[in-house]
CSV table of C-alpha atoms and ligand atoms in Angstrom, one decimal:
chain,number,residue,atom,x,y,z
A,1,UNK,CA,-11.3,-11.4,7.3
A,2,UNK,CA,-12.0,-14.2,5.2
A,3,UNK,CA,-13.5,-13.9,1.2
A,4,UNK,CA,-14.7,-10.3,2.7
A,5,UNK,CA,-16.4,-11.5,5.9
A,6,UNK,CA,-15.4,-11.3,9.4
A,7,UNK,CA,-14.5,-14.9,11.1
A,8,UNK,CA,-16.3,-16.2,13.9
A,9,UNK,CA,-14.7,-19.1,16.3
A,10,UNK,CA,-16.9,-21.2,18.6
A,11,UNK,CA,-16.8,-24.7,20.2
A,12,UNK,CA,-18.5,-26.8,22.2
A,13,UNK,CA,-17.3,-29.6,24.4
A,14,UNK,CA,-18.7,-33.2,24.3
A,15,UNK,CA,-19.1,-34.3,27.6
A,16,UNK,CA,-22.9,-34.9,28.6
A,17,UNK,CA,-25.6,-34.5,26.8
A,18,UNK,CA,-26.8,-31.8,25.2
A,19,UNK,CA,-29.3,-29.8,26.6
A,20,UNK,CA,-32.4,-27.3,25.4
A,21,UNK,CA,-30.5,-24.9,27.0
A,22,UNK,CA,-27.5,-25.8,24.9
A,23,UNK,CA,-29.8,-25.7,22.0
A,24,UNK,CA,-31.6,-21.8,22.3
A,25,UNK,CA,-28.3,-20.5,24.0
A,26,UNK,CA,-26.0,-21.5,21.4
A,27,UNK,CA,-26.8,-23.8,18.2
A,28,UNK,CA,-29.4,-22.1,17.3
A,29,UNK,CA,-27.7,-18.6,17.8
A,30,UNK,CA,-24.7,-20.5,16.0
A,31,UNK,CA,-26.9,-21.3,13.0
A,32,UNK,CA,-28.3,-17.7,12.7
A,33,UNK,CA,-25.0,-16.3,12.5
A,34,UNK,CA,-23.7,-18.7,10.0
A,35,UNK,CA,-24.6,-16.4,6.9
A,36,UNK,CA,-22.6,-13.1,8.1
A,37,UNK,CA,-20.0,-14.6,9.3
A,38,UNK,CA,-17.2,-17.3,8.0
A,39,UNK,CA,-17.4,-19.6,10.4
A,40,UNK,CA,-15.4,-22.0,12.7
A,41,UNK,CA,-17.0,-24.7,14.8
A,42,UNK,CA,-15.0,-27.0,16.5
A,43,UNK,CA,-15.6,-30.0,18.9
A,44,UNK,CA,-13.2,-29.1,21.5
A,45,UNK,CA,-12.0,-32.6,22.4
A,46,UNK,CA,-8.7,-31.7,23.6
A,47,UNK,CA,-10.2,-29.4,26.2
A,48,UNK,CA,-12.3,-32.5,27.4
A,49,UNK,CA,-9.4,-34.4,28.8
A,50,UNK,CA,-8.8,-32.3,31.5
A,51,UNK,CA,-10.9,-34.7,32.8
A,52,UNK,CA,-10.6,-38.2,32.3
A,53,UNK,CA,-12.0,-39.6,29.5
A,54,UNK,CA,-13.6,-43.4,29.0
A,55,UNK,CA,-12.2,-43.7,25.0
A,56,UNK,CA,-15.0,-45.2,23.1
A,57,UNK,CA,-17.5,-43.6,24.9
A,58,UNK,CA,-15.6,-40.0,24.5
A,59,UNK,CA,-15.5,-41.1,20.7
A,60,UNK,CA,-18.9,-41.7,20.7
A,61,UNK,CA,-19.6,-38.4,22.0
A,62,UNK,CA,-17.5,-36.1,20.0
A,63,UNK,CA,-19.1,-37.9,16.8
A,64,UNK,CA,-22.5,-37.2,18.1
A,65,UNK,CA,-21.9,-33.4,19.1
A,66,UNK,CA,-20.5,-32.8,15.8
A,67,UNK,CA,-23.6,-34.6,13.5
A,68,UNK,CA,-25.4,-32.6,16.1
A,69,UNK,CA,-24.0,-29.4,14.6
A,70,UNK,CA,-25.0,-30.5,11.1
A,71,UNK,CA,-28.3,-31.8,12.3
A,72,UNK,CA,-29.3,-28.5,13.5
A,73,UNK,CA,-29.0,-26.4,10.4
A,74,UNK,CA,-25.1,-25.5,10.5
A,75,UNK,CA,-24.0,-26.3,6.8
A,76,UNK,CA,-20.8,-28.2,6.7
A,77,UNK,CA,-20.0,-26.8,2.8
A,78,UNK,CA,-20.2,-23.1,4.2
A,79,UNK,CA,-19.0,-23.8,8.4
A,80,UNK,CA,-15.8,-24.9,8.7
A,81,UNK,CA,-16.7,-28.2,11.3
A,82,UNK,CA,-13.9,-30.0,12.7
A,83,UNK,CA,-12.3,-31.7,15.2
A,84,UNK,CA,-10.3,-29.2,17.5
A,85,UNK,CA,-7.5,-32.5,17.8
A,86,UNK,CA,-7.4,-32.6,13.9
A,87,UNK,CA,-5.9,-29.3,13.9
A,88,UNK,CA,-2.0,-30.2,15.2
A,89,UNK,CA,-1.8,-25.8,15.4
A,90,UNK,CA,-4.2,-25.7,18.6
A,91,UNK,CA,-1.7,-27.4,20.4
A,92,UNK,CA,1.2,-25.6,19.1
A,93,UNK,CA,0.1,-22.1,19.4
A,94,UNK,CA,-1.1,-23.0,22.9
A,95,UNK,CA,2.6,-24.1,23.9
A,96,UNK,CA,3.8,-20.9,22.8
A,97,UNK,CA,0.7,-18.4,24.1
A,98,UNK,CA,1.5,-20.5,27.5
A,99,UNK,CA,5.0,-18.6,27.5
A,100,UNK,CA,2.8,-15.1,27.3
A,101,UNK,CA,0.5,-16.1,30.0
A,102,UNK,CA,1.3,-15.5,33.5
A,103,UNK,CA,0.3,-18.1,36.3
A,104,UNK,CA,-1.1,-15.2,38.2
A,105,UNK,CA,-3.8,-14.8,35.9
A,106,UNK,CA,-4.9,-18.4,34.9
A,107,UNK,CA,-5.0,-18.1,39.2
A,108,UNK,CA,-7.8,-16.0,39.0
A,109,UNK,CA,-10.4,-18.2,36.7
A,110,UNK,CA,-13.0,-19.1,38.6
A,111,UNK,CA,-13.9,-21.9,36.1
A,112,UNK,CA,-10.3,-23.5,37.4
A,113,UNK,CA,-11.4,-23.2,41.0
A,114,UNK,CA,-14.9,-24.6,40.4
A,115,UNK,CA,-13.4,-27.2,38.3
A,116,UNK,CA,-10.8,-27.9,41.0
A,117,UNK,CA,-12.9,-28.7,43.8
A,118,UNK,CA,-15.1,-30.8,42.0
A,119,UNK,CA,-12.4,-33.0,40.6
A,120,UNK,CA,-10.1,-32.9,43.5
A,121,UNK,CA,-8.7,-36.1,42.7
A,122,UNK,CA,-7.2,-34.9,39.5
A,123,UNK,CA,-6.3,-31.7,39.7
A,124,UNK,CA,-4.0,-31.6,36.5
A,125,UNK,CA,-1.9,-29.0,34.5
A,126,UNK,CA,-4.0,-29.1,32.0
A,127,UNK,CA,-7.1,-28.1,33.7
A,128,UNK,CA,-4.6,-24.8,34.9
A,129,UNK,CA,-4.0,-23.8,31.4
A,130,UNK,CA,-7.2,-24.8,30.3
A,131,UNK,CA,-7.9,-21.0,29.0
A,132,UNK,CA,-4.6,-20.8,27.1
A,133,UNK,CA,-5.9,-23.4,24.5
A,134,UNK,CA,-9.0,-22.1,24.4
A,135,UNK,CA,-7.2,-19.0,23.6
A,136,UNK,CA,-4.7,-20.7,21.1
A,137,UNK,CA,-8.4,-21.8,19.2
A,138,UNK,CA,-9.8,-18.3,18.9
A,139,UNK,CA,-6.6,-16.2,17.8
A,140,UNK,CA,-5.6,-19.8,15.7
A,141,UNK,CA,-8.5,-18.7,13.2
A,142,UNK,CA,-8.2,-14.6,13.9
A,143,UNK,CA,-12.0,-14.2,15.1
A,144,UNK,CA,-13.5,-11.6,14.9
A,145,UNK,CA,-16.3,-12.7,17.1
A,146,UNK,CA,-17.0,-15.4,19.5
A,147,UNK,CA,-20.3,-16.4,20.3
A,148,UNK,CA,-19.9,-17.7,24.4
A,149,UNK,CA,-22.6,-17.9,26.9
A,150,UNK,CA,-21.5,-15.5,30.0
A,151,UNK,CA,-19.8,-18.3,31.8
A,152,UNK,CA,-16.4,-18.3,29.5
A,153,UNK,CA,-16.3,-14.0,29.1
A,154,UNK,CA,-13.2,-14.4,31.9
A,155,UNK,CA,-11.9,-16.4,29.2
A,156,UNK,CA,-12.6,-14.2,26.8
A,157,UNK,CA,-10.9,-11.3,28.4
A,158,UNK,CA,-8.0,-13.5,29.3
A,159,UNK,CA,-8.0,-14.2,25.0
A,160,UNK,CA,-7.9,-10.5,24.4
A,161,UNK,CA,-5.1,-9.8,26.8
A,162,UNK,CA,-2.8,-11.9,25.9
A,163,UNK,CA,-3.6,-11.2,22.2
A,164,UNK,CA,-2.9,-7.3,23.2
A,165,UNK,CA,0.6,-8.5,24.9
A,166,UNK,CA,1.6,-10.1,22.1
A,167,UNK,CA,0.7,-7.3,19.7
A,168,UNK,CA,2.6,-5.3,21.6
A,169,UNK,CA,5.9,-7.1,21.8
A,170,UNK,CA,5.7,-8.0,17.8
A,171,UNK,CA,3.5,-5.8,16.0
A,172,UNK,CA,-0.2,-6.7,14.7
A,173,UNK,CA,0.0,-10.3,14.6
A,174,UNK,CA,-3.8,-11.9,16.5
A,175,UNK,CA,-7.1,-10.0,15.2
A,176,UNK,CA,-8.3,-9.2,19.5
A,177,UNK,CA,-11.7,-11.2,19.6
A,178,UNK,CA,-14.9,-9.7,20.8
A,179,UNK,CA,-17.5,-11.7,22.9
A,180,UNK,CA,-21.2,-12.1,21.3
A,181,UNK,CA,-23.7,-12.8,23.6
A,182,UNK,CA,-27.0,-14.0,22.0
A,183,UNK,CA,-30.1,-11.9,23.1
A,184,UNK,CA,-33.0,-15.0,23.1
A,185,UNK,CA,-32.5,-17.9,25.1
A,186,UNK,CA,-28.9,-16.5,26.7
A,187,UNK,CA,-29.8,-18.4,29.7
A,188,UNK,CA,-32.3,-21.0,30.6
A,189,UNK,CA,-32.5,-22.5,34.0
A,190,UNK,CA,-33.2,-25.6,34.9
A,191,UNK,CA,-37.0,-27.1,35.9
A,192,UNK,CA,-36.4,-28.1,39.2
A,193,UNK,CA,-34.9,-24.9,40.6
A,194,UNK,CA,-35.3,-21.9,38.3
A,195,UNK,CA,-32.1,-20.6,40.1
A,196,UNK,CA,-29.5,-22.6,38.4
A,197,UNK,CA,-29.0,-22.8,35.0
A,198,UNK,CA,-30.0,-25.8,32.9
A,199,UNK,CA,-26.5,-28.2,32.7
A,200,UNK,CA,-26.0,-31.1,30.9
A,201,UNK,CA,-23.9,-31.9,34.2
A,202,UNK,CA,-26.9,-31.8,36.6
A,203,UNK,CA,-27.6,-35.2,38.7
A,204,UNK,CA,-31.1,-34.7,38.1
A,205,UNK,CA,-32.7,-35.9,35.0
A,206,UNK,CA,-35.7,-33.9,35.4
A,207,UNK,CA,-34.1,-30.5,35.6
A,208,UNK,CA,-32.9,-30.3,32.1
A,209,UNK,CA,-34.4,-31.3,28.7
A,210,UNK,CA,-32.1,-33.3,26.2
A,211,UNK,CA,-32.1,-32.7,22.8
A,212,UNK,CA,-32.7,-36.6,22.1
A,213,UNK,CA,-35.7,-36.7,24.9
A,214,UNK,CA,-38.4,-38.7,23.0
A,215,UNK,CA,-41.9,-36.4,23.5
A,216,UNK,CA,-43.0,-38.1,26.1
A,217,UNK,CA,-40.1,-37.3,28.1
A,218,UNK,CA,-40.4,-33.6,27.3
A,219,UNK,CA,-43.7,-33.5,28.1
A,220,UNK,CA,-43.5,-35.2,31.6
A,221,UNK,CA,-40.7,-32.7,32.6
A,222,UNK,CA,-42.6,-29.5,31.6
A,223,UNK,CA,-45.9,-30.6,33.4
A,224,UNK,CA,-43.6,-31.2,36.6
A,225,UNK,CA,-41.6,-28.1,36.1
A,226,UNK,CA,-41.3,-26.1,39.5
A,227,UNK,CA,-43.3,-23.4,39.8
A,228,UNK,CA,-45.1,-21.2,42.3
A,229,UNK,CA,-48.0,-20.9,43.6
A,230,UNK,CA,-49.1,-17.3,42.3
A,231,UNK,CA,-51.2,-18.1,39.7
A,232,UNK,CA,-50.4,-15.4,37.3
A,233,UNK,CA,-48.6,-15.9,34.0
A,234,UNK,CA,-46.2,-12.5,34.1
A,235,UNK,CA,-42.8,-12.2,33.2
A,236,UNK,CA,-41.3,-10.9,36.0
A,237,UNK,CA,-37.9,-12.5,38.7
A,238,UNK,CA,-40.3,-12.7,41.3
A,239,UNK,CA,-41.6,-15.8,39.2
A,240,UNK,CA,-38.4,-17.7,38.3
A,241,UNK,CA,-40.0,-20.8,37.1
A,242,UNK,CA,-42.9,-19.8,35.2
A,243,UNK,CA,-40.5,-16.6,33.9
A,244,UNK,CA,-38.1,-19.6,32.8
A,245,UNK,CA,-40.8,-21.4,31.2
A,246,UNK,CA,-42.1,-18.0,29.2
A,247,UNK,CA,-38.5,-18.1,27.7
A,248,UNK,CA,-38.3,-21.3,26.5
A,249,UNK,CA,-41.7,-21.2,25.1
A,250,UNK,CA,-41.0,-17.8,23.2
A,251,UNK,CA,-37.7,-19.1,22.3
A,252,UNK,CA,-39.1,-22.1,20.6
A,253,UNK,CA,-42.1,-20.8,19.0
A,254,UNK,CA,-39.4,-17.2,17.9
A,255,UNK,CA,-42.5,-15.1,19.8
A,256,UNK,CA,-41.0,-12.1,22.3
A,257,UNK,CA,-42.3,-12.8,26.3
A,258,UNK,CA,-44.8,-10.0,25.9
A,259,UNK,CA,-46.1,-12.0,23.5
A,260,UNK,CA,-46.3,-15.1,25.3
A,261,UNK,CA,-47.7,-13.0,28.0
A,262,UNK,CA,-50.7,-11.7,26.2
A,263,UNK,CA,-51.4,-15.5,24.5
A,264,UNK,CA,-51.9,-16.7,28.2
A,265,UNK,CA,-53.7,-14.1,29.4
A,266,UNK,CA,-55.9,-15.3,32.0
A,267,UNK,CA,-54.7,-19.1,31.3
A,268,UNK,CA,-53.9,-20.9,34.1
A,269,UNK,CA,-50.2,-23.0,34.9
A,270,UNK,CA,-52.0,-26.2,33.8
A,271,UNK,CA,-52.4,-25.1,29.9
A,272,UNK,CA,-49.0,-22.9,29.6
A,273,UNK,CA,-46.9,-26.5,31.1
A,274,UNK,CA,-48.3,-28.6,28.1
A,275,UNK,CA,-48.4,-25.8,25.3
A,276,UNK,CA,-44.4,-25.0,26.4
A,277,UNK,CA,-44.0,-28.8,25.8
A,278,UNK,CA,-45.4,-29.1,22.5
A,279,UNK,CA,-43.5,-25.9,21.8
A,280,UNK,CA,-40.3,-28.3,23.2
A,281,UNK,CA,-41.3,-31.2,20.4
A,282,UNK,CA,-42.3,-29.2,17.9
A,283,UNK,CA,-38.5,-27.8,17.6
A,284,UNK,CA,-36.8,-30.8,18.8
A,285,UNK,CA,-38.8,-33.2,16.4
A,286,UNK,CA,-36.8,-32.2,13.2
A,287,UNK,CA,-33.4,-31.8,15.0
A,288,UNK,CA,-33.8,-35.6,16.4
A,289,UNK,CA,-34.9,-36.6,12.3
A,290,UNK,CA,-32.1,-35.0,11.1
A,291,UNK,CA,-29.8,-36.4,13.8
A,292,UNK,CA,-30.6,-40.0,13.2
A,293,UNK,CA,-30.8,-39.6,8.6
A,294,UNK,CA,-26.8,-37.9,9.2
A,295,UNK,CA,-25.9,-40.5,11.7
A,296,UNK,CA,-26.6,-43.4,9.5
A,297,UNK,CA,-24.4,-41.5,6.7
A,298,UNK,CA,-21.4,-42.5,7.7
A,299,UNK,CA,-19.4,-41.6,4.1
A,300,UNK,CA,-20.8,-37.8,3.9
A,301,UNK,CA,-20.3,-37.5,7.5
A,302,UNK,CA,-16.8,-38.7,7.2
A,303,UNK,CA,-16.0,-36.9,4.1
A,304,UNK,CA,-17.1,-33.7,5.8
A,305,UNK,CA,-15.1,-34.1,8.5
A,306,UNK,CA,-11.8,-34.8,6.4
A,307,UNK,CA,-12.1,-31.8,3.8
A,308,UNK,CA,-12.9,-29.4,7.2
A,309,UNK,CA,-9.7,-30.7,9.1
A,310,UNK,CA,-7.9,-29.7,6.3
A,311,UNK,CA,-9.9,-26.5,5.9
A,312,UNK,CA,-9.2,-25.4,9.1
A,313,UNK,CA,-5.8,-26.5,9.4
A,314,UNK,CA,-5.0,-24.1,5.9
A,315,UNK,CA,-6.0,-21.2,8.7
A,316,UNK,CA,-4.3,-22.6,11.1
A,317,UNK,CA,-0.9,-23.3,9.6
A,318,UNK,CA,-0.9,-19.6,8.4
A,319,UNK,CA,-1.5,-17.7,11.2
A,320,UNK,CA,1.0,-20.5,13.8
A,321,UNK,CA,3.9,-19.9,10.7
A,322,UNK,CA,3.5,-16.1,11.0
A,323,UNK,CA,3.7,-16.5,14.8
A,324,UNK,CA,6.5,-18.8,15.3
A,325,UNK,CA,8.5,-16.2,12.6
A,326,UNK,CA,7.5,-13.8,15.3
A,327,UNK,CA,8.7,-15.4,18.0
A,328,UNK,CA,12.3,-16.0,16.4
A,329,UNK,CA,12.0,-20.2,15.6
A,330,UNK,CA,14.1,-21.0,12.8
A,331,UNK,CA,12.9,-21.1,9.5
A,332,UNK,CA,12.1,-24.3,7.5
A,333,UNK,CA,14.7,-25.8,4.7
A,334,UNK,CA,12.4,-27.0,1.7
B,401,LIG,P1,-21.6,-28.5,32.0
B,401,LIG,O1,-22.9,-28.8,32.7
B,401,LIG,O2,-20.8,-29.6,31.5
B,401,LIG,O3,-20.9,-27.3,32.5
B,401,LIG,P2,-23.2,-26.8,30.2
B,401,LIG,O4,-24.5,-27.5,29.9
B,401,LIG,O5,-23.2,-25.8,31.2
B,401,LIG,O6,-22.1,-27.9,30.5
B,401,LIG,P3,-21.2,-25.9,28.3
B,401,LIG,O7,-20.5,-27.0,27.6
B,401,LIG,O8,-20.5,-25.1,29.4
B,401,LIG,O9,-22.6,-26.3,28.8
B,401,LIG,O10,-21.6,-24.8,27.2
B,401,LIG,C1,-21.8,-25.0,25.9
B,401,LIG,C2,-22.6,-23.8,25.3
B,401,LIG,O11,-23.9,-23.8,25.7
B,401,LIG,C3,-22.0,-22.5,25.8
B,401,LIG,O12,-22.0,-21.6,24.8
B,401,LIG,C4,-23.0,-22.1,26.9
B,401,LIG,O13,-23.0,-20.7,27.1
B,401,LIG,C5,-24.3,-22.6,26.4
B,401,LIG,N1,-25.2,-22.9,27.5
B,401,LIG,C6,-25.0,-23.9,28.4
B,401,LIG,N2,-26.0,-24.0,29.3
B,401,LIG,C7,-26.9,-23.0,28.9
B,401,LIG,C8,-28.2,-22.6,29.4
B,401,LIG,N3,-28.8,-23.1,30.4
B,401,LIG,N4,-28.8,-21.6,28.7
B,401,LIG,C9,-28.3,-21.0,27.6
B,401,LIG,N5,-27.1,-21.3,27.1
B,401,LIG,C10,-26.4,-22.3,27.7
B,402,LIG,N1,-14.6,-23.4,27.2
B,402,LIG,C1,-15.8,-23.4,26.4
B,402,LIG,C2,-15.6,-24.3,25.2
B,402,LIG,C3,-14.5,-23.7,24.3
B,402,LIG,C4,-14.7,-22.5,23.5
B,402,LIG,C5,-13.4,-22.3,22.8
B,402,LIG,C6,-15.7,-21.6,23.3
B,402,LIG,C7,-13.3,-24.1,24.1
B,402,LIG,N2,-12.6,-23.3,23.2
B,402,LIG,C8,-13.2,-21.3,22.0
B,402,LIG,C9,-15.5,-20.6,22.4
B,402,LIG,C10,-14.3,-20.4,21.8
B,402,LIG,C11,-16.9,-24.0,27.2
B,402,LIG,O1,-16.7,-24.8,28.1
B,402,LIG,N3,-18.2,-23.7,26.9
C-alpha cells in the first residue's frame, strides 16, 4: 500500500514496434487502471538484452515506448514512469531472489524454450533467469496487482512462489502479486491468420497494425484482412477473422461484440473492413498527435523521467534494505 491504495507493477519491453494489439491489450487497460491504483510502469530495458541490442537504436526505442506511455493518457505526475536500468535495486534484488530460485524451475518456462530456439546462437544466462528479474521488478515495488497478458502468468506464478519461499524462511517480507487480466481487447490476433496473435515480432507487415501506421496504412490492412468466405457478420470461433475484427472494432469504438453485431446486421464484409478501419484511425489519430507534441519536448520529457527514477528508486531502496537485513548482509556505517 501506498497513500491508501494498492500498487500496481507493469512493464513493457522496447523491442519492435508497438502494436494495436499492444495498445487494447495493455496501454489502454494500463491507463484505465491508473486512478485505483498507484502505479509503476517501467521500460524493461534490462530484460531486452537477453538479446543483443544495436545501442542507439535500442536508445531510440526505449525513449519512444516510454513518450508512448505518456502519449497514451498515462500521467507521469500520478504513474511512477521509469527506466527499469535507472533503478540500481532491480538488479540487486534479482541477484539475491536468483539464490531462492531453483534451476529446475526457470527449466520449465516455456518462454525460455521458445526463446532458446529461436536465438540459438545466443543462448545466454540471462535469458535463463530472465523470470527472476522480472520477479525482482514486481516484489521491488510490493504489487499488489499486475496487469500481464496470459503469455507471462508462468511468470507470474513463478513471482508468487518464490515470494511465498521467502516469506516463509523470513517472515512477511514481499506483498505475493496477483495477475490482472483485462477483459476487452485481452487478445487480438493478427490479420493475416486469425490464429496467431498480433506481435510486434511478426515478419509480416500486414498482420499487425502499428500504433504510428499513417491512415492509409491502417486502412489498406483492414480491407485485406483474412477472412472467410461465410458471409455472415457473427461473433462466433468458427469465424476467426471476422470474430477478430468484431473485437478490435468494439474495442476501439468501447461498444460490446453484441453490439457490433447488431450495427452490421445484414452488412456485408465489404462495409465492416473499412468502418473497423476508421474505428483504427479514429483511436490512433490522437495517440500519434500526442506522440509527436511530447517527443519534441525534450526538457518535460527529461525532467519526468529524472524525478520518476528517483521516485521509484525511494520504493525500491526500501523494500531491497529490508531484504538484504533479511538475508543477514551487514549493516551500513553512516
Ligand atoms: P513480441 O512479438 O516481441 O513477443 P508482443 O507484441 O507479443 O511482442 P510483448 O512485449 O510480449 O508483446 O507484450 C507487451 C504487452 O502487450 C503484454 O502485456 C502483452 O500481454 C500485450 N499484448 C501483446 N500482444 C497482444 C495482443 N495481440 N493482444 C492483446 N495484448 C497483447
Ligand atoms: N516479461 C514481460 C515484460 C515484463 C513485465 C515485468 C511485465 C518484465 N518485467 C514485470 C509485468 C511485470 C513481457 O515480455 N511482456
Amino acid at each position: 500500500m501506498i497513500d491508501g491504495k494498492k500498487v500496481l507493477f507493469s512493464g513493457m519491453q522496447a523491442t519492435g514496434n508497438l502494436t494495436l494489439g499492444n495498445y487494447l491489450g495493455a496501454l489502454k487497460n494500463w491507463v484505465s487502471l491508473s486512478d485505483e491504483y498507484e502505479c509503476f510502469y517501467s521500460v524493461v530495458d534490462m530484460h531486452s538484452i537477453t538479446i543483443r541490442q544495436d545501442p542507439s537504436e535500442f536508445r531510440r526505442r526505449a525513449r519512444n515506448l516510454l513518450t508512448l506511455y505518456i502519449a497514451a493518457g498515462l500521467d507521469p505526475e500520478k504513474n511512477c514512469i521509469y527506466y527499469q536500468s535507472h533503478v540500481s535495486g532491480h538488479a540487486e534484488l534479482a541477484w539475491i531472489l536468483n539464490c531462492f530460485t531453483y534451476m529446475g524451475e526457470l527449466n520449465r518456462m516455456t518462454q525460455f524454450k521458445d526463446k532458446a530456439a529461436k536465438h540459438a546462437d545466443n543462448i545466454n544466462a540471462g535469458l535463463f533467469t530472465y523470470p527472476v528479474l522480472m520477479a525482482a521488478d514486481i516484489l521491488l515495488y510490493q504489487a499488489d496487482v499486475v496487469p500481464v497478458g496470459v503469455d507471462q502468468m508462468q511468470h507470474l506464478e513463478l513471482t508468487r512462489n518464490i515470494a511465498e519461499r521467502f516469506n516463509n524462511i523470513y517472515g512477511e517480507v514481499f506483498t505475493v502479486p496477483e495477475a490482472y487480466i483485462g477483459k476487452v481487447g485481452a487478445k487480438i490476433m493478427s490479420l493475416q491468420d486469425p490464429s496467431k496473435k498480433m506481435s510486434k515480432s511478426d515478419e509480416n507487415p500486414n498482420a499487425s497494425i502499428y500504433l504510428m501506421d499513417d491512415p492509409d496504412t491502417i486502412m489498406r490492412k483492414c480491407k485485406r484482412a483474412v477472412t472467410d468466405s461465410e458471409g455472415c457478420i457473427c461473433y462466433r470461433d468458427e469465424q476467426p477473422g471476422i470474430k477478430n475484427l468484431i473485437d478490435i472494432y468494439s474495442a476501439c469504438t468501447g461498444k460490446t461484440p453484441q453490439e457490433t453485431v447488431k450495427e452490421f446486421e445484414g452488412k456485408g464484409y465489404g462495409e465492416l473492413k473499412p468502418a473497423v478501419g476508421e474505428a483504427v484511425i479514429s483511436v490512433l489519430r490522437p495517440l500519434q498527435e500526442e506522440f509527436a507534441r511530447l517527443s519534441k519536448d525534450k526538457a518535460y520529457l527529461d525532467s519526468m523521467i529524472k524525478a520518476n527514477a528517483e521516485k521509484a528508486g525511494y520504493y525500491a531502496a526500501k523494500t531491497l534494505r529490508k531484504v538484504q537485513r533479511k538475508v543477514g548482509f551487514p549493516d551500513r556505517i553512516r
